[in-house]
Structure formats: structure tokens, C-alpha cells
Amino acid sequence: SRIFAPQTAPKGYLAHVGAELAIRAKTIRANAADIDALKPYLLDMRSKYANLKMPVEILHGTDDGTVPIHIHSDRLARALPHASYERLNGIGHMPHHCAQPRLLAALHRLNAQLV
């Protein structure tokens, strides 16, 4: 429920997401190692953003308590001024479930630019 907050998970979500896989000791250790190693990669990638030539759509929920918008997407949008950036007011961490029409619209915009 925290991942979806302030929205709620779709009915039956927990039964189909495979949450039990995420709490295995092996998975927890691997996730911790990934997170520990992530920051240097992010810093390295940041210097390359200006070289991106493809269209970019950024969507992020303003109420995301898992990945704060001001740390991630606000900064990314400043680094990619040609990107389309949509702040999803009142949406949490799961816009692909809770704001599907807006996500699909972004995918359609990308598709139109790539064709």
C-alpha cells in the first residue's frame, strides 16, 4: 500500500506481482548491492544527458514517496530541456497503474516522433 500511496493498488495486484520473490534473502542482498553501486553510474550518466538526441518523455507523480520527484525527474527535466515533462499532480509511485491514460498518451507522442 505504501508503494501505491496516495492511490490504492488494483484489486488482485498483490496476488500477481510476485512480492514473495522480493523478500528472499538472495534478492535483498542483490538489491542492496545494486543500490550501493548505483550512485557512481548515475553521476556518470548525468554528464551524457546533453548528448541524447532521441525524444524523451518524463512522467512522475508529485506524491511519489519512494522516488522523490525533486531529486529525480525535476533534475532530469532541467538536464534535458528538450524533453517533455509532465508532473502528475497527486499521483504516487505507480503512475503506470494509477495514471494509465497519461502514460499511454506519452507513449503515443513518442511513437509519433519515431515513425
Coordinates of N, CA and C in Angstrom, one line a residue:
S1 N 0.8 -1.2 0.0 CA 0.0 0.0 0.0 C 0.9 1.3 0.0
R2 N 2.1 1.2 0.6 CA 2.9 2.4 0.6 C 3.4 2.7 -0.8
I3 N 3.7 1.7 -1.6 CA 4.2 2.0 -2.9 C 3.1 2.7 -3.8
F4 N 1.9 2.4 -3.6 CA 0.8 3.0 -4.4 C 0.3 4.3 -3.8
A5 N 0.6 4.6 -2.5 CA 0.1 5.7 -1.8 C 0.4 7.0 -2.6
P6 N -0.5 7.9 -2.7 CA -1.8 8.0 -2.0 C -3.0 7.3 -2.8
Q7 N -2.7 6.6 -3.9 CA -3.7 5.8 -4.5 C -3.7 4.4 -3.9
T8 N -4.6 3.5 -4.3 CA -4.6 2.2 -3.8 C -4.2 1.2 -4.9
A9 N -3.7 0.1 -4.5 CA -3.4 -1.0 -5.5 C -4.6 -1.5 -6.2
P10 N -4.5 -1.9 -7.5 CA -5.6 -2.5 -8.2 C -6.0 -3.8 -7.5
K11 N -7.3 -4.1 -7.6 CA -7.8 -5.4 -7.0 C -7.0 -6.6 -7.5
G12 N -6.5 -7.4 -6.6 CA -5.8 -8.6 -7.0 C -4.3 -8.4 -7.3
Y13 N -3.8 -7.1 -7.2 CA -2.4 -6.8 -7.5 C -1.4 -7.7 -6.7
L14 N -1.6 -7.8 -5.4 CA -0.6 -8.5 -4.6 C -0.5 -10.0 -5.0
A15 N -1.6 -10.6 -5.4 CA -1.6 -12.0 -5.8 C -0.8 -12.2 -7.1
H16 N -0.6 -11.2 -7.9 CA 0.0 -11.4 -9.2 C 1.4 -10.7 -9.4
V17 N 1.8 -9.9 -8.4 CA 3.1 -9.2 -8.5 C 4.3 -10.0 -8.2
G18 N 4.2 -11.1 -7.5 CA 5.3 -11.9 -7.1 C 6.1 -11.3 -5.9
A19 N 5.4 -10.7 -5.0 CA 6.1 -10.0 -3.9 C 7.0 -10.9 -3.1
E20 N 6.6 -12.2 -3.0 CA 7.4 -13.1 -2.2 C 8.8 -13.3 -2.8
L21 N 9.0 -13.0 -4.1 CA 10.4 -13.0 -4.7 C 11.2 -11.9 -4.2
A22 N 10.6 -10.8 -3.9 CA 11.4 -9.6 -3.4 C 11.9 -9.7 -2.0
I23 N 11.3 -10.7 -1.2 CA 11.8 -10.8 0.2 C 12.7 -12.0 0.5
R24 N 13.1 -12.6 -0.6 CA 14.1 -13.7 -0.4 C 15.4 -13.0 0.0
A25 N 16.2 -13.7 0.8 CA 17.5 -13.2 1.3 C 18.4 -12.9 0.1
K26 N 18.5 -13.7 -0.9 CA 19.3 -13.5 -2.0 C 18.9 -12.3 -2.8
T27 N 17.6 -12.1 -3.0 CA 17.2 -10.9 -3.7 C 17.4 -9.6 -2.9
I28 N 17.2 -9.6 -1.6 CA 17.5 -8.5 -0.7 C 19.0 -8.1 -0.8
R29 N 19.9 -9.1 -0.8 CA 21.3 -8.8 -0.9 C 21.7 -8.2 -2.2
A30 N 21.1 -8.8 -3.3 CA 21.4 -8.3 -4.6 C 20.8 -6.9 -4.8
N31 N 19.7 -6.6 -4.3 CA 19.1 -5.2 -4.4 C 20.0 -4.2 -3.6
A32 N 20.4 -4.6 -2.4 CA 21.3 -3.7 -1.7 C 22.6 -3.5 -2.4
A33 N 23.2 -4.5 -3.0 CA 24.4 -4.3 -3.8 C 24.2 -3.3 -5.0
D34 N 23.0 -3.5 -5.7 CA 22.7 -2.7 -6.8 C 22.5 -1.2 -6.4
I35 N 21.8 -1.0 -5.3 CA 21.6 0.4 -4.8 C 23.0 1.0 -4.3
D36 N 23.8 0.2 -3.7 CA 25.1 0.7 -3.3 C 26.0 1.1 -4.4
A37 N 25.9 0.4 -5.5 CA 26.7 0.7 -6.7 C 26.1 1.7 -7.7
L38 N 24.8 2.1 -7.4 CA 24.1 2.9 -8.4 C 24.6 4.3 -8.5
K39 N 24.9 5.0 -7.4 CA 25.2 6.4 -7.5 C 26.3 6.8 -8.4
P40 N 27.5 6.0 -8.5 CA 28.5 6.4 -9.4 C 28.0 6.3 -10.9
Y41 N 27.2 5.3 -11.2 CA 26.7 5.2 -12.5 C 25.7 6.3 -12.9
L42 N 24.9 6.7 -11.9 CA 24.0 7.9 -12.2 C 24.8 9.2 -12.4
L43 N 25.8 9.4 -11.6 CA 26.7 10.6 -11.8 C 27.4 10.5 -13.2
D44 N 27.8 9.4 -13.6 CA 28.4 9.2 -14.9 C 27.4 9.5 -16.0
M45 N 26.3 8.9 -15.9 CA 25.2 9.1 -17.0 C 24.8 10.6 -17.1
R46 N 24.7 11.3 -15.9 CA 24.3 12.7 -15.9 C 25.1 13.5 -16.9
S47 N 26.4 13.3 -17.0 CA 27.2 14.1 -17.8 C 26.9 13.8 -19.3
K48 N 26.2 12.8 -19.6 CA 26.0 12.4 -21.0 C 24.6 12.8 -21.5
Y49 N 23.7 13.3 -20.6 CA 22.3 13.6 -20.9 C 22.3 14.6 -22.1
A50 N 23.1 15.6 -22.1 CA 23.1 16.6 -23.2 C 23.3 16.0 -24.6
N51 N 23.9 14.9 -24.6 CA 24.2 14.2 -25.9 C 23.0 13.4 -26.5
L52 N 22.0 13.3 -25.7 CA 20.9 12.4 -26.1 C 20.1 13.2 -27.2
K53 N 19.8 12.5 -28.3 CA 19.2 13.0 -29.5 C 17.7 12.5 -29.6
M54 N 17.4 11.5 -29.0 CA 16.1 10.9 -29.1 C 15.0 11.6 -28.3
P55 N 13.8 11.5 -28.7 CA 12.7 12.2 -27.9 C 12.6 11.5 -26.5
V56 N 12.3 12.3 -25.5 CA 12.2 11.8 -24.2 C 11.0 12.4 -23.5
E57 N 10.2 11.5 -22.9 CA 9.0 11.8 -22.1 C 9.3 11.5 -20.7
I58 N 9.1 12.4 -19.8 CA 9.3 12.2 -18.4 C 7.9 12.4 -17.7
L59 N 7.5 11.4 -17.0 CA 6.3 11.5 -16.2 C 6.6 11.0 -14.8
H60 N 6.1 11.8 -13.8 CA 6.5 11.5 -12.4 C 5.4 12.0 -11.5
G61 N 4.9 11.2 -10.6 CA 3.9 11.6 -9.6 C 4.5 12.6 -8.6
T62 N 3.8 13.6 -8.3 CA 4.2 14.6 -7.4 C 4.2 14.1 -5.9
D63 N 3.4 13.0 -5.7 CA 3.2 12.5 -4.4 C 4.0 11.1 -4.2
D64 N 5.0 10.9 -5.1 CA 5.8 9.7 -5.0 C 6.7 9.8 -3.8
G65 N 6.4 8.9 -2.8 CA 7.2 8.8 -1.6 C 8.3 7.8 -1.7
T66 N 8.5 7.1 -2.8 CA 9.5 6.1 -3.0 C 10.7 6.8 -3.7
V67 N 10.4 7.5 -4.8 CA 11.4 8.1 -5.6 C 11.0 9.6 -5.7
P68 N 11.6 10.4 -4.8 CA 11.1 11.8 -4.8 C 11.3 12.6 -6.1
I69 N 10.3 13.3 -6.5 CA 10.3 14.0 -7.8 C 11.3 15.1 -7.9
H70 N 11.6 15.8 -6.7 CA 12.5 16.9 -6.8 C 14.0 16.4 -6.9
I71 N 14.2 15.1 -6.5 CA 15.6 14.6 -6.6 C 15.8 14.0 -8.0
H72 N 14.8 13.4 -8.6 CA 14.9 12.6 -9.8 C 14.4 13.4 -11.1
S73 N 13.1 13.4 -11.3 CA 12.6 14.0 -12.5 C 12.8 15.5 -12.7
D74 N 12.7 16.2 -11.6 CA 12.9 17.7 -11.7 C 14.3 18.0 -12.2
R75 N 15.3 17.2 -11.7 CA 16.7 17.4 -12.1 C 16.9 16.9 -13.5
L76 N 16.2 15.8 -13.9 CA 16.4 15.2 -15.2 C 15.8 16.2 -16.2
A77 N 14.6 16.8 -15.9 CA 14.0 17.7 -16.8 C 14.9 18.9 -17.1
R78 N 15.6 19.4 -16.0 CA 16.5 20.5 -16.2 C 17.7 20.1 -17.1
A79 N 18.1 18.9 -17.0 CA 19.3 18.4 -17.8 C 18.9 18.1 -19.2
L80 N 17.6 17.9 -19.5 CA 17.1 17.6 -20.8 C 16.0 18.6 -21.2
P81 N 16.4 19.8 -21.5 CA 15.3 20.8 -21.7 C 14.5 20.5 -22.9
H82 N 14.9 19.7 -23.8 CA 14.1 19.3 -25.0 C 13.0 18.2 -24.7
A83 N 13.1 17.6 -23.5 CA 12.2 16.6 -23.1 C 10.8 17.1 -22.8
S84 N 9.9 16.3 -22.9 CA 8.5 16.6 -22.4 C 8.4 16.1 -21.0
Y85 N 8.0 17.0 -20.1 CA 8.0 16.7 -18.7 C 6.6 16.9 -18.2
E86 N 6.0 15.9 -17.6 CA 4.6 16.0 -17.0 C 4.7 15.6 -15.6
R87 N 4.5 16.6 -14.7 CA 4.4 16.3 -13.3 C 2.9 15.8 -13.0
L88 N 2.7 14.7 -12.5 CA 1.4 14.1 -12.3 C 0.9 14.4 -10.9
N89 N 0.2 15.5 -10.8 CA -0.2 16.0 -9.5 C -1.1 15.0 -8.8
G90 N -0.7 14.8 -7.5 CA -1.4 13.8 -6.6 C -1.2 12.4 -6.9
I91 N -0.3 12.0 -7.8 CA 0.0 10.6 -8.2 C 1.2 10.2 -7.4
G92 N 1.2 8.9 -6.9 CA 2.3 8.4 -6.2 C 3.3 7.7 -7.1
H93 N 3.9 6.6 -6.6 CA 5.0 5.9 -7.3 C 4.5 5.0 -8.4
M94 N 3.3 4.8 -8.6 CA 2.8 3.8 -9.6 C 2.0 4.4 -10.7
P95 N 2.5 5.4 -11.4 CA 1.6 6.0 -12.4 C 1.2 5.1 -13.6
H96 N 2.0 4.1 -13.8 CA 1.7 3.1 -14.8 C 0.4 2.3 -14.5
H97 N 0.0 2.3 -13.2 CA -1.2 1.8 -12.8 C -2.3 2.8 -12.6
C98 N -1.9 4.0 -12.0 CA -2.8 5.0 -11.5 C -3.1 6.1 -12.4
A99 N -2.3 6.3 -13.5 CA -2.4 7.3 -14.4 C -2.2 6.8 -15.8
Q100 N -2.8 5.6 -16.1 CA -2.5 5.0 -17.4 C -2.8 5.8 -18.6
P101 N -3.9 6.6 -18.6 CA -4.2 7.4 -19.8 C -3.1 8.4 -20.1
R102 N -2.5 9.0 -19.1 CA -1.4 9.9 -19.3 C -0.1 9.2 -19.8
L103 N 0.1 8.1 -19.2 CA 1.3 7.3 -19.6 C 1.1 6.8 -21.1
L104 N -0.1 6.4 -21.5 CA -0.3 6.0 -22.8 C -0.2 7.1 -23.8
A105 N -0.7 8.3 -23.4 CA -0.5 9.5 -24.3 C 0.9 9.8 -24.5
A106 N 1.8 9.7 -23.5 CA 3.2 9.9 -23.6 C 3.8 8.9 -24.6
L107 N 3.4 7.7 -24.5 CA 3.9 6.6 -25.4 C 3.5 6.9 -26.8
H108 N 2.3 7.4 -27.0 CA 1.8 7.7 -28.3 C 2.6 8.9 -28.9
R109 N 2.9 9.9 -28.1 CA 3.7 11.0 -28.5 C 5.1 10.5 -29.0
L110 N 5.7 9.6 -28.2 CA 7.0 9.1 -28.6 C 6.9 8.3 -29.9
N111 N 5.9 7.5 -30.0 CA 5.7 6.7 -31.2 C 5.6 7.6 -32.4
A112 N 4.8 8.7 -32.3 CA 4.6 9.6 -33.4 C 5.9 10.3 -33.8
Q113 N 6.8 10.5 -32.9 CA 8.0 11.2 -33.2 C 9.0 10.2 -33.8
L114 N 8.9 8.9 -33.6 CA 9.8 7.9 -34.1 C 9.4 7.4 -35.4
V115 N 8.2 7.6 -35.8 CA 7.7 7.0 -37.1 C 8.2 7.8 -38.3

